[in-house]
mmCIF file of C-alpha atoms in Angstrom:
data_model
loop_
_atom_site.group_PDB
_atom_site.id
_atom_site.type_symbol
_atom_site.label_atom_id
_atom_site.label_comp_id
_atom_site.label_asym_id
_atom_site.label_seq_id
_atom_site.Cartn_x
_atom_site.Cartn_y
_atom_site.Cartn_z
ATOM 1 C CA MET A 108 0.000 0.000 0.000
ATOM 2 C CA LYS A 109 1.332 3.438 -0.958
ATOM 3 C CA LYS A 110 1.253 5.709 2.070
ATOM 4 C CA VAL A 111 1.975 9.405 1.694
ATOM 5 C CA LEU A 112 2.688 11.916 4.429
ATOM 6 C CA VAL A 113 1.594 15.417 3.392
ATOM 7 C CA THR A 114 2.859 18.390 5.377
ATOM 8 C CA GLY A 115 1.199 21.768 5.161
ATOM 9 C CA ALA A 116 -1.992 19.873 4.402
ATOM 10 C CA THR A 117 -4.331 22.716 5.367
ATOM 11 C CA GLY A 118 -2.202 25.235 3.511
ATOM 12 C CA PHE A 119 -2.975 26.965 0.238
ATOM 13 C CA ILE A 120 -1.481 24.284 -2.039
ATOM 14 C CA GLY A 121 -1.291 21.258 0.229
ATOM 15 C CA ARG A 122 -5.035 21.078 0.835
ATOM 16 C CA HIS A 123 -5.650 20.750 -2.919
ATOM 17 C CA THR A 124 -3.453 17.631 -3.162
ATOM 18 C CA ILE A 125 -5.544 15.460 -0.829
ATOM 19 C CA ALA A 126 -8.257 14.520 -3.335
ATOM 20 C CA PRO A 127 -5.913 13.705 -6.262
ATOM 21 C CA LEU A 128 -3.667 11.708 -3.934
ATOM 22 C CA THR A 129 -6.665 9.704 -2.753
ATOM 23 C CA ASP A 130 -7.789 9.186 -6.351
ATOM 24 C CA ALA A 131 -4.275 7.962 -7.186
ATOM 25 C CA GLY A 132 -4.594 5.172 -4.615
ATOM 26 C CA PHE A 133 -2.549 6.628 -1.781
ATOM 27 C CA GLU A 134 -3.343 6.152 1.872
ATOM 28 C CA VAL A 135 -3.064 9.805 2.825
ATOM 29 C CA HIS A 136 -1.739 11.015 6.162
ATOM 30 C CA ALA A 137 -2.087 14.784 6.477
ATOM 31 C CA VAL A 138 -0.188 16.917 8.974
ATOM 32 C CA THR A 139 -1.575 20.138 10.422
ATOM 33 C CA SER A 140 -0.381 22.250 13.320
ATOM 34 C CA LYS A 141 -3.926 22.574 14.608
ATOM 35 C CA ILE A 142 -7.105 20.737 13.644
ATOM 36 C CA SER A 143 -9.602 23.439 12.795
ATOM 37 C CA VAL A 144 -12.440 24.265 10.446
ATOM 38 C CA ASN A 145 -9.810 24.621 7.722
ATOM 39 C CA SER A 146 -9.046 20.903 7.819
ATOM 40 C CA THR A 147 -12.641 19.731 7.859
ATOM 41 C CA ASP A 148 -13.466 21.146 4.431
ATOM 42 C CA VAL A 149 -10.499 19.670 2.586
ATOM 43 C CA ASP A 150 -11.681 17.520 -0.309
ATOM 44 C CA GLY A 151 -10.542 13.888 -0.194
ATOM 45 C CA LYS A 152 -10.206 11.233 2.482
ATOM 46 C CA CYS A 153 -7.216 11.259 4.787
ATOM 47 C CA CYS A 154 -6.027 10.611 8.324
ATOM 48 C CA TRP A 155 -5.232 13.840 10.163
ATOM 49 C CA HIS A 156 -2.271 14.250 12.493
ATOM 50 C CA THR A 157 -1.960 17.326 14.708
ATOM 51 C CA MET A 158 1.645 18.151 15.498
ATOM 52 C CA ASN A 159 4.418 20.718 15.463
ATOM 53 C CA LEU A 160 6.871 19.905 12.674
ATOM 54 C CA LEU A 161 9.479 22.092 14.367
ATOM 55 C CA ASP A 162 9.604 19.592 17.243
ATOM 56 C CA PRO A 163 12.043 16.809 16.218
ATOM 57 C CA ILE A 164 10.655 14.361 18.782
ATOM 58 C CA GLN A 165 7.114 14.706 17.454
ATOM 59 C CA VAL A 166 8.420 14.305 13.901
ATOM 60 C CA LYS A 167 10.341 11.146 14.766
ATOM 61 C CA ASN A 168 7.356 9.597 16.555
ATOM 62 C CA LEU A 169 4.946 10.428 13.730
ATOM 63 C CA VAL A 170 7.120 9.059 10.943
ATOM 64 C CA SER A 171 7.970 5.886 12.860
ATOM 65 C CA THR A 172 4.265 5.311 13.525
ATOM 66 C CA ILE A 173 3.060 5.882 9.961
ATOM 67 C CA GLN A 174 6.124 4.578 8.073
ATOM 68 C CA PRO A 175 5.105 6.356 4.864
ATOM 69 C CA THR A 176 6.429 5.236 1.504
ATOM 70 C CA HIS A 177 6.075 8.763 0.078
ATOM 71 C CA LEU A 178 6.561 12.268 1.442
ATOM 72 C CA LEU A 179 5.065 15.456 -0.004
ATOM 73 C CA HIS A 180 6.480 18.416 1.912
ATOM 74 C CA PHE A 181 4.834 21.851 1.702
ATOM 75 C CA ALA A 182 4.997 23.116 5.287
ATOM 76 C CA TRP A 183 6.944 26.361 5.712
ATOM 77 C CA TYR A 184 6.600 29.860 7.123
ATOM 78 C CA ASN A 185 4.831 31.663 4.299
ATOM 79 C CA ILE A 186 3.027 34.794 5.484
ATOM 80 C CA PRO A 187 2.986 37.522 2.793
ATOM 81 C CA GLY A 188 4.938 40.592 3.758
ATOM 82 C CA LYS A 189 6.885 38.712 6.431
ATOM 83 C CA CYS A 190 8.212 35.431 5.055
ATOM 84 C CA LEU A 191 10.816 36.873 2.690
ATOM 85 C CA VAL A 192 13.049 38.092 5.532
ATOM 86 C CA ALA A 193 11.820 36.028 8.496
ATOM 87 C CA GLU A 194 14.218 34.130 10.777
ATOM 88 C CA GLU A 195 11.702 31.279 10.764
ATOM 89 C CA ASN A 196 13.049 30.279 7.350
ATOM 90 C CA PHE A 197 16.190 28.901 8.994
ATOM 91 C CA LEU A 198 14.121 26.860 11.448
ATOM 92 C CA TRP A 199 12.262 25.285 8.548
ATOM 93 C CA VAL A 200 15.470 24.232 6.818
ATOM 94 C CA GLN A 201 16.473 22.361 9.962
ATOM 95 C CA ALA A 202 13.011 20.884 10.492
ATOM 96 C CA SER A 203 12.786 19.733 6.872
ATOM 97 C CA LEU A 204 16.110 17.928 7.119
ATOM 98 C CA GLU A 205 14.998 16.175 10.312
ATOM 99 C CA LEU A 206 11.794 15.091 8.596
ATOM 100 C CA LEU A 207 13.742 13.850 5.574
ATOM 101 C CA ARG A 208 16.174 11.850 7.707
ATOM 102 C CA HIS A 209 13.450 10.116 9.706
ATOM 103 C CA PHE A 210 11.472 9.432 6.534
ATOM 104 C CA ARG A 211 14.451 7.666 4.982
ATOM 105 C CA GLU A 212 15.317 5.749 8.144
ATOM 106 C CA GLN A 213 11.774 4.368 8.257
ATOM 107 C CA GLY A 214 12.015 2.992 4.721
ATOM 108 C CA GLY A 215 10.688 5.962 2.756
ATOM 109 C CA GLU A 216 11.002 5.547 -1.000
ATOM 110 C CA ARG A 217 10.089 8.826 -2.723
ATOM 111 C CA VAL A 218 10.089 12.454 -1.543
ATOM 112 C CA VAL A 219 8.947 15.616 -3.283
ATOM 113 C CA MET A 220 9.502 19.006 -1.670
ATOM 114 C CA ALA A 221 8.122 22.418 -2.569
ATOM 115 C CA GLY A 222 10.681 24.968 -3.644
ATOM 116 C CA SER A 223 10.355 28.544 -4.831
ATOM 117 C CA ALA A 224 11.055 30.574 -7.936
ATOM 118 C CA LEU A 225 12.820 32.977 -5.569
ATOM 119 C CA GLU A 226 15.771 30.584 -5.551
ATOM 120 C CA TYR A 227 16.644 31.871 -9.024
ATOM 121 C CA ASP A 228 18.582 35.000 -9.879
ATOM 122 C CA TRP A 229 15.504 36.964 -10.890
ATOM 123 C CA ASN A 230 17.561 39.319 -13.070
ATOM 124 C CA TYR A 231 17.566 36.567 -15.715
ATOM 125 C CA GLY A 232 13.799 36.906 -16.124
ATOM 126 C CA TYR A 233 13.018 33.661 -17.942
ATOM 127 C CA CYS A 234 14.045 30.815 -15.656
ATOM 128 C CA SER A 235 15.262 27.371 -16.684
ATOM 129 C CA GLU A 236 16.138 24.590 -14.245
ATOM 130 C CA VAL A 237 19.271 23.812 -16.260
ATOM 131 C CA LEU A 238 20.493 27.218 -17.430
ATOM 132 C CA THR A 239 19.431 29.873 -14.935
ATOM 133 C CA PRO A 240 21.778 30.495 -11.996
ATOM 134 C CA ARG A 241 20.482 30.288 -8.448
ATOM 135 C CA ASN A 242 21.239 33.562 -6.718
ATOM 136 C CA PRO A 243 18.360 34.301 -4.345
ATOM 137 C CA HIS A 244 17.729 37.905 -3.319
ATOM 138 C CA THR A 245 15.719 37.105 -0.163
ATOM 139 C CA THR A 246 16.178 35.098 3.030
ATOM 140 C CA TYR A 247 13.266 32.920 1.961
ATOM 141 C CA GLY A 248 14.938 32.145 -1.353
ATOM 142 C CA VAL A 249 18.323 31.516 0.288
ATOM 143 C CA CYS A 250 16.829 28.978 2.697
ATOM 144 C CA LYS A 251 14.770 27.204 0.048
ATOM 145 C CA ASN A 252 17.815 26.966 -2.206
ATOM 146 C CA ALA A 253 19.953 25.641 0.655
ATOM 147 C CA LEU A 254 17.397 22.934 1.395
ATOM 148 C CA GLN A 255 17.266 21.980 -2.280
ATOM 149 C CA GLU A 256 21.048 21.562 -2.384
ATOM 150 C CA MET A 257 21.021 19.461 0.780
ATOM 151 C CA LEU A 258 18.152 17.313 -0.490
ATOM 152 C CA LYS A 259 20.107 16.656 -3.670
ATOM 153 C CA ALA A 260 23.263 15.689 -1.773
ATOM 154 C CA TYR A 261 21.371 13.533 0.727
ATOM 155 C CA THR A 262 19.485 11.590 -1.923
ATOM 156 C CA GLU A 263 22.665 10.977 -3.911
ATOM 157 C CA ILE A 264 24.244 9.353 -0.861
ATOM 158 C CA THR A 265 21.179 7.393 0.290
ATOM 159 C CA LYS A 266 19.779 6.588 -3.190
ATOM 160 C CA LEU A 267 16.427 7.969 -2.105
ATOM 161 C CA SER A 268 14.203 9.001 -5.017
ATOM 162 C CA SER A 269 13.517 12.737 -4.856
ATOM 163 C CA ALA A 270 12.277 15.760 -6.776
ATOM 164 C CA TRP A 271 11.989 19.468 -6.107
ATOM 165 C CA GLY A 272 8.970 21.372 -7.427
ATOM 166 C CA ARG A 273 9.875 25.028 -7.886
ATOM 167 C CA ILE A 274 6.715 27.140 -7.536
ATOM 168 C CA PHE A 275 6.153 30.463 -9.273
ATOM 169 C CA ASN A 276 2.970 32.555 -8.787
ATOM 170 C CA VAL A 277 -0.172 30.766 -7.612
ATOM 171 C CA TYR A 278 -3.759 31.961 -7.191
ATOM 172 C CA GLY A 279 -7.144 30.481 -6.385
ATOM 173 C CA PRO A 280 -9.346 29.365 -3.460
ATOM 174 C CA TYR A 281 -7.841 29.622 0.050
ATOM 175 C CA ASP A 282 -5.132 32.032 -1.075
ATOM 176 C CA HIS A 283 -3.989 34.658 1.429
ATOM 177 C CA PRO A 284 -6.160 37.789 1.052
ATOM 178 C CA LYS A 285 -3.072 40.002 0.794
ATOM 179 C CA ARG A 286 -1.709 38.372 -2.357
ATOM 180 C CA LEU A 287 -2.353 40.127 -5.661
ATOM 181 C CA VAL A 288 -5.276 38.210 -7.166
ATOM 182 C CA SER A 289 -7.117 37.746 -3.869
ATOM 183 C CA SER A 290 -6.475 41.331 -2.801
ATOM 184 C CA VAL A 291 -7.900 42.780 -6.011
ATOM 185 C CA ILE A 292 -10.936 40.478 -5.933
ATOM 186 C CA CYS A 293 -11.707 41.262 -2.296
ATOM 187 C CA SER A 294 -11.310 45.012 -2.735
ATOM 188 C CA LEU A 295 -13.609 45.105 -5.749
ATOM 189 C CA LEU A 296 -16.214 42.839 -4.158
ATOM 190 C CA ARG A 297 -16.331 45.242 -1.208
ATOM 191 C CA GLY A 298 -16.710 48.194 -3.563
ATOM 192 C CA GLU A 299 -13.294 49.531 -2.621
ATOM 193 C CA SER A 300 -10.551 50.832 -4.889
ATOM 194 C CA ALA A 301 -7.979 48.259 -5.981
ATOM 195 C CA LEU A 302 -4.687 50.086 -5.517
ATOM 196 C CA CYS A 303 -1.977 48.695 -7.780
ATOM 197 C CA SER A 304 1.428 49.554 -9.206
ATOM 198 C CA HIS A 305 1.820 50.339 -12.912
ATOM 199 C CA GLY A 306 1.235 46.633 -13.571
ATOM 200 C CA ASN A 307 3.672 46.288 -16.444
ATOM 201 C CA GLN A 308 5.572 43.508 -14.682
ATOM 202 C CA LEU A 309 5.306 40.183 -16.497
ATOM 203 C CA ARG A 310 4.636 37.282 -14.152
ATOM 204 C CA ASP A 311 3.872 33.567 -14.434
ATOM 205 C CA TYR A 312 0.602 32.574 -12.738
ATOM 206 C CA LEU A 313 -0.862 29.074 -12.393
ATOM 207 C CA TYR A 314 -4.181 28.117 -10.772
ATOM 208 C CA VAL A 315 -3.753 26.348 -7.446
ATOM 209 C CA GLU A 316 -5.461 23.087 -8.450
ATOM 210 C CA ASP A 317 -3.094 22.790 -11.406
ATOM 211 C CA VAL A 318 -0.149 23.380 -9.083
ATOM 212 C CA ALA A 319 -1.421 20.693 -6.712
ATOM 213 C CA ASN A 320 -2.029 18.225 -9.544
ATOM 214 C CA ALA A 321 1.468 18.865 -10.874
ATOM 215 C CA PHE A 322 2.942 17.981 -7.483
ATOM 216 C CA VAL A 323 0.896 14.777 -7.263
ATOM 217 C CA ALA A 324 2.005 13.815 -10.773
ATOM 218 C CA LEU A 325 5.609 14.561 -9.815
ATOM 219 C CA LEU A 326 5.298 12.404 -6.699
ATOM 220 C CA GLU A 327 3.918 9.504 -8.747
ATOM 221 C CA SER A 328 6.622 9.799 -11.379
ATOM 222 C CA ASN A 329 10.273 8.783 -11.423
ATOM 223 C CA VAL A 330 11.380 12.263 -12.468
ATOM 224 C CA ALA A 331 14.338 13.411 -10.366
ATOM 225 C CA GLY A 332 15.726 16.814 -9.532
ATOM 226 C CA GLU A 333 14.298 20.272 -10.070
ATOM 227 C CA ILE A 334 11.066 20.932 -11.945
ATOM 228 C CA ASN A 335 9.461 24.338 -12.521
ATOM 229 C CA ILE A 336 5.793 24.302 -11.540
ATOM 230 C CA ALA A 337 4.256 27.126 -13.549
ATOM 231 C CA SER A 338 2.235 27.977 -16.647
ATOM 232 C CA GLY A 339 5.178 29.083 -18.781
ATOM 233 C CA LYS A 340 2.953 31.909 -20.051
ATOM 234 C CA PRO A 341 3.968 35.263 -18.567
ATOM 235 C CA VAL A 342 1.243 37.885 -18.407
ATOM 236 C CA ALA A 343 1.308 41.546 -17.377
ATOM 237 C CA VAL A 344 0.064 42.081 -13.840
ATOM 238 C CA LYS A 345 -2.239 44.854 -15.035
ATOM 239 C CA GLU A 346 -3.862 42.433 -17.493
ATOM 240 C CA ILE A 347 -4.793 40.161 -14.610
ATOM 241 C CA VAL A 348 -6.116 43.065 -12.568
ATOM 242 C CA LEU A 349 -8.164 44.451 -15.440
ATOM 243 C CA LYS A 350 -9.573 40.992 -16.247
ATOM 244 C CA ILE A 351 -10.827 40.668 -12.696
ATOM 245 C CA ALA A 352 -12.328 44.148 -12.765
ATOM 246 C CA LYS A 353 -14.089 43.510 -16.073
ATOM 247 C CA LYS A 354 -15.548 40.234 -14.797
ATOM 248 C CA LEU A 355 -16.944 42.079 -11.769
ATOM 249 C CA GLY A 356 -18.045 45.141 -13.735
ATOM 250 C CA LYS A 357 -15.901 47.436 -11.597
ATOM 251 C CA SER A 358 -13.142 48.656 -13.890
ATOM 252 C CA ASP A 359 -13.576 52.182 -12.508
ATOM 253 C CA LEU A 360 -12.250 51.043 -9.128
ATOM 254 C CA VAL A 361 -8.866 49.914 -10.467
ATOM 255 C CA LYS A 362 -6.154 52.444 -9.681
ATOM 256 C CA LEU A 363 -3.033 51.527 -11.662
ATOM 257 C CA GLY A 364 0.032 53.457 -10.556
ATOM 258 C CA ALA A 365 -1.371 54.189 -7.092
ATOM 259 C CA ILE A 366 1.432 52.139 -5.518
ATOM 260 C CA VAL A 367 5.077 52.713 -6.348
ATOM 261 C CA ALA A 368 6.670 49.542 -7.713
ATOM 262 C CA SER A 369 9.890 48.424 -6.065
ATOM 263 C CA ALA A 370 12.992 49.298 -8.053
ATOM 264 C CA GLU A 371 14.278 45.792 -7.315
ATOM 265 C CA GLU A 372 11.365 44.086 -9.045
ATOM 266 C CA PRO A 373 12.384 42.462 -12.332
ATOM 267 C CA PRO A 374 10.283 43.426 -15.375
ATOM 268 C CA LEU A 375 9.982 39.739 -16.319
ATOM 269 C CA PHE A 376 9.946 36.718 -14.013
ATOM 270 C CA ALA A 377 8.601 33.537 -15.577
ATOM 271 C CA ALA A 378 9.332 29.842 -16.000
ATOM 272 C CA ASN A 379 10.554 27.588 -18.735
ATOM 273 C CA VAL A 380 8.228 24.601 -18.290
ATOM 274 C CA SER A 381 9.657 22.287 -20.945
ATOM 275 C CA HIS A 382 10.575 19.649 -18.338
ATOM 276 C CA LEU A 383 7.105 19.777 -16.788
ATOM 277 C CA SER A 384 5.388 19.420 -20.145
ATOM 278 C CA THR A 385 7.732 16.895 -21.786
ATOM 279 C CA GLU A 386 9.064 14.675 -18.992
ATOM 280 C CA MET A 387 5.728 14.579 -17.168
ATOM 281 C CA SER A 388 3.328 15.318 -20.040
ATOM 282 C CA PHE A 389 1.592 17.759 -17.717
ATOM 283 C CA ILE A 390 -1.103 20.020 -19.159
ATOM 284 C CA PRO A 391 -2.913 22.541 -16.913
ATOM 285 C CA LYS A 392 -6.695 22.239 -16.765
ATOM 286 C CA TYR A 393 -7.270 25.931 -16.112
ATOM 287 C CA ASP A 394 -6.416 28.891 -18.296
ATOM 288 C CA LEU A 395 -6.284 32.357 -16.733
ATOM 289 C CA ASP A 396 -9.916 33.199 -17.491
ATOM 290 C CA LYS A 397 -11.305 29.992 -16.027
ATOM 291 C CA GLY A 398 -9.028 30.188 -12.997
ATOM 292 C CA LEU A 399 -10.026 33.770 -12.237
ATOM 293 C CA ASP A 400 -13.699 32.833 -12.546
ATOM 294 C CA GLU A 401 -13.210 30.102 -9.938
ATOM 295 C CA ALA A 402 -11.280 32.425 -7.630
ATOM 296 C CA ILE A 403 -13.994 35.083 -7.856
ATOM 297 C CA ILE A 404 -16.760 32.575 -7.096
ATOM 298 C CA TRP A 405 -14.868 31.293 -4.055
ATOM 299 C CA TRP A 406 -14.214 34.774 -2.636
ATOM 300 C CA GLN A 407 -17.835 35.796 -3.228
ATOM 301 C CA LYS A 408 -18.895 32.900 -1.006
ATOM 302 C CA GLN A 409 -16.375 33.818 1.679
ATOM 303 C CA LEU A 410 -17.337 37.484 1.816
ATOM 304 C CA ASN A 411 -21.036 36.669 1.873
#
């Protein structure tokens, strides 16, 4: 029986992997720091485990009890506006390595961890797993990149099967309300102005269910190493904002240029997804229009 341990299972992406993992025949064990209403409405059947992943004793006991064959690791400190420079990033590198070690010692066979596009040198704009240098500009990116390097070295020594899914921009249900797509939707639904920068930045957005499905496909595959999880189709931020406004009939509330864009922001930051599409034959189910429709419907329900 395939048994998968999913960390960050009530998080933005992790929660969307439960149903496809169940459909794929996994016995799913989901970790959350606190059982709450957020875990009761996750689609898919799983066994919930409440624990603190930063406690090595709890991690050891959980892994030895479950003895999972697969590990899908999303848990991290990821609060918008804080996570990029937070000291908690270093704690999560240590905790992730402890989890990895215990997983292997208990006979684990395949691990997939969630990385970040912020590991790349964003000055290169169009990012390839093979060609683009890693030169992170944030603490978050530094720590994710360090974990990726250690995962690679560890799996080479132990012969553990592993992959690293490098996430770009994600949107959809359960997103943090301060992120771009959710923030614009919520402001417009409340009848408030959506304050934005000039919006000329080109970014790579993928709907959250597609991101989750890509991770499940990666876990099921034998693909090793780094894989960009993205659409590969950069779009101007202002195009996304204006699409949302048009769908809601509130284009007059969009205020482009109201916020000064950071001088450090690259004009283009997007993914080469040739490995995702060729090695895994992965095709997203949602285009931008359909994904935004779903996000709007979800936020309308939440605000009502």
